[in-house]
Amino acid sequence: MKKKIDLLAFLGRNWFYYVLWLIIAVFAWEWVFAYLTKPKEEESVYLFFGVENVLTDEAHSALDSKKPEYVRNLDITFYSTRSDSFDVLFATRIQTEADVFVLPEEYCEPSAMRYLFYPMDLSEVKEIFGEDAECGAAVCEDKAYGVKIYDKETGEGKAANYLTYTYLDENGEKKAVGDYYLFFNKKSLHLGKLSKSELDGALVLASAIWNDKAE
């Protein structure tokens, strides 16, 4: 009986430690589960749109069904290039993580293109995007680094169901910072035949954006 009383007294004095260990065990299991189930880098494709707005739900609705089976996670992010903090965000995160970029024409400067974007032969541009993509390509030294997906003069753009390329100025008039181009990150794991990789998610999704017709 005394041993039983001593045990109850011991448990009563140390209950806090048991609760603490239980909490630690729960958090440890959650961390292990999250680690084991988190999509790997080669299972994720990151699309970055440097436009004025993206209807994210509509974008996922249009693109989720097009992505290859191996892609478990499709990350869609947008940020206006007119923002004061855009350059910092782009330099510290976006340019290292995104597989596909949609950016205005100021990024067609030759040194920027050679540093960041994957150079394609014009024949590859036709194969991925179609015959009409070649005429609007951003070309440098006979290589195409991007394809035009929005024309400022005509106001026509690809994937207009979920991408907004224009903003309203102080007079309420629609403006665009320029033409917009789609680029591939030269370091992407998902460039398929461009980089002799079996992972082609960036190509497939870029083609889906290009071929999306506004209703």
PDB file of C-alpha atoms in Angstrom:
ATOM      1  CA  MET A   1       0.000   0.000   0.000  1.00  0.00           C
ATOM      2  CA  LYS A   2       2.863   2.345   0.880  1.00  0.00           C
ATOM      3  CA  LYS A   3       4.508   1.665  -2.510  1.00  0.00           C
ATOM      4  CA  LYS A   4       1.266   2.503  -4.237  1.00  0.00           C
ATOM      5  CA  ILE A   5       0.997   5.763  -2.305  1.00  0.00           C
ATOM      6  CA  ASP A   6       4.649   6.586  -3.093  1.00  0.00           C
ATOM      7  CA  LEU A   7       4.019   5.958  -6.803  1.00  0.00           C
ATOM      8  CA  LEU A   8       0.975   8.215  -6.808  1.00  0.00           C
ATOM      9  CA  ALA A   9       2.956  10.882  -4.990  1.00  0.00           C
ATOM     10  CA  PHE A  10       5.803  10.560  -7.499  1.00  0.00           C
ATOM     11  CA  LEU A  11       3.429  10.862 -10.424  1.00  0.00           C
ATOM     12  CA  GLY A  12       1.735  13.796  -8.773  1.00  0.00           C
ATOM     13  CA  ARG A  13       5.024  15.624  -8.360  1.00  0.00           C
ATOM     14  CA  ASN A  14       6.262  14.896 -11.905  1.00  0.00           C
ATOM     15  CA  TRP A  15       3.099  15.092 -14.020  1.00  0.00           C
ATOM     16  CA  PHE A  16       4.407  18.214 -15.743  1.00  0.00           C
ATOM     17  CA  TYR A  17       7.344  16.317 -17.250  1.00  0.00           C
ATOM     18  CA  TYR A  18       5.076  13.622 -18.651  1.00  0.00           C
ATOM     19  CA  VAL A  19       2.858  16.218 -20.291  1.00  0.00           C
ATOM     20  CA  LEU A  20       5.931  17.997 -21.650  1.00  0.00           C
ATOM     21  CA  TRP A  21       7.302  14.775 -23.160  1.00  0.00           C
ATOM     22  CA  LEU A  22       3.904  14.036 -24.681  1.00  0.00           C
ATOM     23  CA  ILE A  23       3.817  17.466 -26.324  1.00  0.00           C
ATOM     24  CA  ILE A  24       7.375  17.025 -27.619  1.00  0.00           C
ATOM     25  CA  ALA A  25       6.494  13.599 -29.018  1.00  0.00           C
ATOM     26  CA  VAL A  26       3.440  14.998 -30.825  1.00  0.00           C
ATOM     27  CA  PHE A  27       5.430  17.856 -32.384  1.00  0.00           C
ATOM     28  CA  ALA A  28       8.272  15.514 -33.320  1.00  0.00           C
ATOM     29  CA  TRP A  29       5.856  13.176 -35.076  1.00  0.00           C
ATOM     30  CA  GLU A  30       4.224  16.076 -36.933  1.00  0.00           C
ATOM     31  CA  TRP A  31       7.662  17.281 -38.087  1.00  0.00           C
ATOM     32  CA  VAL A  32       8.664  13.799 -39.261  1.00  0.00           C
ATOM     33  CA  PHE A  33       5.336  13.360 -41.073  1.00  0.00           C
ATOM     34  CA  ALA A  34       5.636  16.767 -42.759  1.00  0.00           C
ATOM     35  CA  TYR A  35       9.222  16.004 -43.794  1.00  0.00           C
ATOM     36  CA  LEU A  36       8.330  12.619 -45.249  1.00  0.00           C
ATOM     37  CA  THR A  37       5.276  13.878 -47.161  1.00  0.00           C
ATOM     38  CA  LYS A  38       6.662  17.240 -48.355  1.00  0.00           C
ATOM     39  CA  PRO A  39       7.105  17.296 -52.147  1.00  0.00           C
ATOM     40  CA  LYS A  40      10.743  17.146 -53.183  1.00  0.00           C
ATOM     41  CA  GLU A  41      12.264  19.856 -55.369  1.00  0.00           C
ATOM     42  CA  GLU A  42      11.983  17.632 -58.416  1.00  0.00           C
ATOM     43  CA  GLU A  43       8.256  17.170 -57.669  1.00  0.00           C
ATOM     44  CA  SER A  44       7.472  20.905 -57.498  1.00  0.00           C
ATOM     45  CA  VAL A  45       7.146  23.480 -60.263  1.00  0.00           C
ATOM     46  CA  TYR A  46       7.161  27.178 -59.378  1.00  0.00           C
ATOM     47  CA  LEU A  47       5.532  29.684 -61.735  1.00  0.00           C
ATOM     48  CA  PHE A  48       6.213  33.357 -61.071  1.00  0.00           C
ATOM     49  CA  PHE A  49       4.149  36.094 -62.701  1.00  0.00           C
ATOM     50  CA  GLY A  50       5.506  39.638 -62.495  1.00  0.00           C
ATOM     51  CA  VAL A  51       2.125  41.033 -63.555  1.00  0.00           C
ATOM     52  CA  GLU A  52      -0.444  43.268 -61.879  1.00  0.00           C
ATOM     53  CA  ASN A  53      -2.746  40.507 -60.658  1.00  0.00           C
ATOM     54  CA  VAL A  54      -3.326  36.769 -60.885  1.00  0.00           C
ATOM     55  CA  LEU A  55      -6.608  35.020 -60.130  1.00  0.00           C
ATOM     56  CA  THR A  56      -4.880  32.158 -58.353  1.00  0.00           C
ATOM     57  CA  ASP A  57      -7.880  29.836 -58.126  1.00  0.00           C
ATOM     58  CA  GLU A  58      -8.583  30.242 -61.839  1.00  0.00           C
ATOM     59  CA  ALA A  59      -4.907  29.710 -62.644  1.00  0.00           C
ATOM     60  CA  HIS A  60      -4.830  26.468 -60.669  1.00  0.00           C
ATOM     61  CA  SER A  61      -8.099  25.394 -62.281  1.00  0.00           C
ATOM     62  CA  ALA A  62      -6.569  25.924 -65.719  1.00  0.00           C
ATOM     63  CA  LEU A  63      -3.133  24.456 -65.019  1.00  0.00           C
ATOM     64  CA  ASP A  64      -3.485  21.719 -62.395  1.00  0.00           C
ATOM     65  CA  SER A  65      -5.045  19.348 -64.909  1.00  0.00           C
ATOM     66  CA  LYS A  66      -2.241  20.035 -67.408  1.00  0.00           C
ATOM     67  CA  LYS A  67       0.743  19.384 -65.179  1.00  0.00           C
ATOM     68  CA  PRO A  68       2.636  16.080 -65.581  1.00  0.00           C
ATOM     69  CA  GLU A  69       1.827  13.292 -63.130  1.00  0.00           C
ATOM     70  CA  TYR A  70       5.187  13.549 -61.377  1.00  0.00           C
ATOM     71  CA  VAL A  71       4.462  17.165 -60.321  1.00  0.00           C
ATOM     72  CA  ARG A  72       2.919  16.956 -56.854  1.00  0.00           C
ATOM     73  CA  ASN A  73       3.049  20.664 -56.091  1.00  0.00           C
ATOM     74  CA  LEU A  74       2.353  23.606 -58.408  1.00  0.00           C
ATOM     75  CA  ASP A  75       3.370  26.911 -56.804  1.00  0.00           C
ATOM     76  CA  ILE A  76       1.830  29.997 -58.422  1.00  0.00           C
ATOM     77  CA  THR A  77       2.997  33.412 -57.203  1.00  0.00           C
ATOM     78  CA  PHE A  78       2.662  36.949 -58.533  1.00  0.00           C
ATOM     79  CA  TYR A  79       4.144  40.301 -57.592  1.00  0.00           C
ATOM     80  CA  SER A  80       3.916  43.576 -59.486  1.00  0.00           C
ATOM     81  CA  THR A  81       7.214  44.795 -60.887  1.00  0.00           C
ATOM     82  CA  ARG A  82       6.049  48.340 -60.063  1.00  0.00           C
ATOM     83  CA  SER A  83       6.401  47.609 -56.350  1.00  0.00           C
ATOM     84  CA  ASP A  84       9.326  49.288 -54.592  1.00  0.00           C
ATOM     85  CA  SER A  85      10.340  45.978 -53.041  1.00  0.00           C
ATOM     86  CA  PHE A  86      10.182  43.919 -56.230  1.00  0.00           C
ATOM     87  CA  ASP A  87      13.885  44.086 -57.095  1.00  0.00           C
ATOM     88  CA  VAL A  88      14.907  42.866 -53.648  1.00  0.00           C
ATOM     89  CA  LEU A  89      12.359  40.044 -53.693  1.00  0.00           C
ATOM     90  CA  PHE A  90      13.364  39.033 -57.198  1.00  0.00           C
ATOM     91  CA  ALA A  91      17.086  39.000 -56.398  1.00  0.00           C
ATOM     92  CA  THR A  92      16.814  37.152 -53.091  1.00  0.00           C
ATOM     93  CA  ARG A  93      14.207  34.509 -53.836  1.00  0.00           C
ATOM     94  CA  ILE A  94      12.368  34.509 -57.125  1.00  0.00           C
ATOM     95  CA  GLN A  95      15.265  34.232 -59.554  1.00  0.00           C
ATOM     96  CA  THR A  96      16.714  31.282 -57.652  1.00  0.00           C
ATOM     97  CA  GLU A  97      13.482  29.341 -57.077  1.00  0.00           C
ATOM     98  CA  ALA A  98      11.106  29.952 -59.994  1.00  0.00           C
ATOM     99  CA  ASP A  99      11.076  27.588 -62.969  1.00  0.00           C
ATOM    100  CA  VAL A 100       9.036  29.854 -65.245  1.00  0.00           C
ATOM    101  CA  PHE A 101       8.923  33.661 -65.216  1.00  0.00           C
ATOM    102  CA  VAL A 102       6.490  36.088 -66.814  1.00  0.00           C
ATOM    103  CA  LEU A 103       8.134  39.516 -66.766  1.00  0.00           C
ATOM    104  CA  PRO A 104       7.943  42.847 -68.621  1.00  0.00           C
ATOM    105  CA  GLU A 105      10.228  43.749 -71.504  1.00  0.00           C
ATOM    106  CA  GLU A 106      12.794  45.524 -69.332  1.00  0.00           C
ATOM    107  CA  TYR A 107      14.085  42.044 -68.458  1.00  0.00           C
ATOM    108  CA  CYS A 108      14.918  41.468 -72.129  1.00  0.00           C
ATOM    109  CA  GLU A 109      18.193  43.338 -71.635  1.00  0.00           C
ATOM    110  CA  PRO A 110      20.892  41.010 -73.076  1.00  0.00           C
ATOM    111  CA  SER A 111      23.075  40.648 -69.967  1.00  0.00           C
ATOM    112  CA  ALA A 112      20.051  39.843 -67.786  1.00  0.00           C
ATOM    113  CA  MET A 113      18.773  37.274 -70.264  1.00  0.00           C
ATOM    114  CA  ARG A 114      22.118  35.518 -70.588  1.00  0.00           C
ATOM    115  CA  TYR A 115      22.521  35.407 -66.795  1.00  0.00           C
ATOM    116  CA  LEU A 116      19.045  34.213 -65.810  1.00  0.00           C
ATOM    117  CA  PHE A 117      17.147  32.624 -68.657  1.00  0.00           C
ATOM    118  CA  TYR A 118      17.509  29.484 -70.713  1.00  0.00           C
ATOM    119  CA  PRO A 119      18.557  30.119 -74.345  1.00  0.00           C
ATOM    120  CA  MET A 120      16.454  28.284 -76.933  1.00  0.00           C
ATOM    121  CA  ASP A 121      16.960  27.696 -80.613  1.00  0.00           C
ATOM    122  CA  LEU A 122      14.146  29.179 -82.682  1.00  0.00           C
ATOM    123  CA  SER A 123      13.231  25.651 -83.737  1.00  0.00           C
ATOM    124  CA  GLU A 124      12.732  24.774 -80.061  1.00  0.00           C
ATOM    125  CA  VAL A 125      10.499  27.823 -79.601  1.00  0.00           C
ATOM    126  CA  LYS A 126       8.303  26.605 -82.458  1.00  0.00           C
ATOM    127  CA  GLU A 127       8.189  23.082 -81.071  1.00  0.00           C
ATOM    128  CA  ILE A 128       7.174  24.161 -77.560  1.00  0.00           C
ATOM    129  CA  PHE A 129       4.883  27.099 -78.323  1.00  0.00           C
ATOM    130  CA  GLY A 130       3.932  26.829 -81.990  1.00  0.00           C
ATOM    131  CA  GLU A 131       4.701  28.599 -85.247  1.00  0.00           C
ATOM    132  CA  ASP A 132       3.457  32.041 -84.170  1.00  0.00           C
ATOM    133  CA  ALA A 133       5.776  32.246 -81.140  1.00  0.00           C
ATOM    134  CA  GLU A 134       8.936  32.863 -83.152  1.00  0.00           C
ATOM    135  CA  CYS A 135       7.986  36.336 -84.399  1.00  0.00           C
ATOM    136  CA  GLY A 136       7.621  37.697 -80.860  1.00  0.00           C
ATOM    137  CA  ALA A 137      10.644  36.004 -79.322  1.00  0.00           C
ATOM    138  CA  ALA A 138      13.241  37.933 -77.306  1.00  0.00           C
ATOM    139  CA  VAL A 139      16.335  37.102 -79.349  1.00  0.00           C
ATOM    140  CA  CYS A 140      19.976  37.691 -78.481  1.00  0.00           C
ATOM    141  CA  GLU A 141      22.880  36.287 -80.510  1.00  0.00           C
ATOM    142  CA  ASP A 142      20.566  33.969 -82.467  1.00  0.00           C
ATOM    143  CA  LYS A 143      19.091  32.495 -79.275  1.00  0.00           C
ATOM    144  CA  ALA A 144      15.537  33.026 -78.041  1.00  0.00           C
ATOM    145  CA  TYR A 145      15.417  33.667 -74.310  1.00  0.00           C
ATOM    146  CA  GLY A 146      11.708  34.373 -74.039  1.00  0.00           C
ATOM    147  CA  VAL A 147       8.438  34.524 -75.963  1.00  0.00           C
ATOM    148  CA  LYS A 148       6.056  37.471 -75.936  1.00  0.00           C
ATOM    149  CA  ILE A 149       2.779  36.693 -74.182  1.00  0.00           C
ATOM    150  CA  TYR A 150       1.361  40.226 -73.900  1.00  0.00           C
ATOM    151  CA  ASP A 151       1.479  43.028 -76.452  1.00  0.00           C
ATOM    152  CA  LYS A 152       1.139  46.501 -74.964  1.00  0.00           C
ATOM    153  CA  GLU A 153       0.091  48.106 -78.250  1.00  0.00           C
ATOM    154  CA  THR A 154      -2.786  45.740 -79.007  1.00  0.00           C
ATOM    155  CA  GLY A 155      -3.660  44.923 -75.394  1.00  0.00           C
ATOM    156  CA  GLU A 156      -3.788  41.220 -76.247  1.00  0.00           C
ATOM    157  CA  GLY A 157      -2.262  38.669 -73.912  1.00  0.00           C
ATOM    158  CA  LYS A 158      -2.151  34.968 -73.213  1.00  0.00           C
ATOM    159  CA  ALA A 159      -4.071  33.399 -70.320  1.00  0.00           C
ATOM    160  CA  ALA A 160      -6.129  36.571 -69.897  1.00  0.00           C
ATOM    161  CA  ASN A 161      -8.707  34.588 -67.897  1.00  0.00           C
ATOM    162  CA  TYR A 162      -6.391  34.707 -64.900  1.00  0.00           C
ATOM    163  CA  LEU A 163      -3.487  37.063 -65.741  1.00  0.00           C
ATOM    164  CA  THR A 164      -3.918  40.847 -65.533  1.00  0.00           C
ATOM    165  CA  TYR A 165      -1.165  42.782 -67.284  1.00  0.00           C
ATOM    166  CA  THR A 166      -2.592  46.291 -66.836  1.00  0.00           C
ATOM    167  CA  TYR A 167      -3.182  48.685 -63.961  1.00  0.00           C
ATOM    168  CA  LEU A 168      -5.230  51.866 -63.550  1.00  0.00           C
ATOM    169  CA  ASP A 169      -3.291  55.133 -63.438  1.00  0.00           C
ATOM    170  CA  GLU A 170      -4.268  58.200 -61.409  1.00  0.00           C
ATOM    171  CA  ASN A 171      -6.774  59.157 -64.111  1.00  0.00           C
ATOM    172  CA  GLY A 172      -8.423  55.752 -64.097  1.00  0.00           C
ATOM    173  CA  GLU A 173      -6.927  54.759 -67.445  1.00  0.00           C
ATOM    174  CA  LYS A 174      -5.562  51.292 -68.122  1.00  0.00           C
ATOM    175  CA  LYS A 175      -1.797  51.188 -68.476  1.00  0.00           C
ATOM    176  CA  ALA A 176       0.843  48.493 -68.901  1.00  0.00           C
ATOM    177  CA  VAL A 177       4.532  48.811 -68.088  1.00  0.00           C
ATOM    178  CA  GLY A 178       5.335  47.239 -71.468  1.00  0.00           C
ATOM    179  CA  ASP A 179       5.180  44.019 -73.414  1.00  0.00           C
ATOM    180  CA  TYR A 180       5.445  40.859 -71.294  1.00  0.00           C
ATOM    181  CA  TYR A 181       7.559  37.779 -71.960  1.00  0.00           C
ATOM    182  CA  LEU A 182       7.682  34.237 -70.677  1.00  0.00           C
ATOM    183  CA  PHE A 183      11.131  32.920 -69.738  1.00  0.00           C
ATOM    184  CA  PHE A 184      12.571  29.662 -68.394  1.00  0.00           C
ATOM    185  CA  ASN A 185      15.021  29.677 -65.500  1.00  0.00           C
ATOM    186  CA  LYS A 186      18.252  28.247 -66.895  1.00  0.00           C
ATOM    187  CA  LYS A 187      18.751  26.367 -63.581  1.00  0.00           C
ATOM    188  CA  SER A 188      15.309  24.726 -63.547  1.00  0.00           C
ATOM    189  CA  LEU A 189      15.132  20.960 -63.116  1.00  0.00           C
ATOM    190  CA  HIS A 190      12.021  20.811 -65.311  1.00  0.00           C
ATOM    191  CA  LEU A 191      13.244  21.790 -68.768  1.00  0.00           C
ATOM    192  CA  GLY A 192      12.752  18.387 -70.354  1.00  0.00           C
ATOM    193  CA  LYS A 193      14.389  17.990 -73.750  1.00  0.00           C
ATOM    194  CA  LEU A 194      15.905  21.481 -73.562  1.00  0.00           C
ATOM    195  CA  SER A 195      18.325  20.243 -70.908  1.00  0.00           C
ATOM    196  CA  LYS A 196      18.087  16.504 -71.658  1.00  0.00           C
ATOM    197  CA  SER A 197      16.010  15.944 -68.524  1.00  0.00           C
ATOM    198  CA  GLU A 198      13.123  13.534 -68.016  1.00  0.00           C
ATOM    199  CA  LEU A 199      11.333  16.235 -66.000  1.00  0.00           C
ATOM    200  CA  ASP A 200       9.398  18.488 -68.369  1.00  0.00           C
ATOM    201  CA  GLY A 201       6.914  20.233 -66.073  1.00  0.00           C
ATOM    202  CA  ALA A 202       8.136  23.751 -66.900  1.00  0.00           C
ATOM    203  CA  LEU A 203       7.737  23.144 -70.637  1.00  0.00           C
ATOM    204  CA  VAL A 204       4.302  21.559 -70.313  1.00  0.00           C
ATOM    205  CA  LEU A 205       2.918  24.310 -68.085  1.00  0.00           C
ATOM    206  CA  ALA A 206       4.463  27.126 -70.132  1.00  0.00           C
ATOM    207  CA  SER A 207       2.851  25.649 -73.235  1.00  0.00           C
ATOM    208  CA  ALA A 208      -0.484  25.485 -71.377  1.00  0.00           C
ATOM    209  CA  ILE A 209      -0.198  29.187 -70.482  1.00  0.00           C
ATOM    210  CA  TRP A 210       0.668  30.069 -74.077  1.00  0.00           C
ATOM    211  CA  ASN A 211      -2.251  28.108 -75.495  1.00  0.00           C
ATOM    212  CA  ASP A 212      -4.832  29.299 -72.953  1.00  0.00           C
ATOM    213  CA  LYS A 213      -7.538  31.135 -74.866  1.00  0.00           C
ATOM    214  CA  ALA A 214      -9.582  33.766 -73.040  1.00  0.00           C
ATOM    215  CA  GLU A 215     -13.312  33.076 -73.149  1.00  0.00           C
TER     216      GLU A 215
END
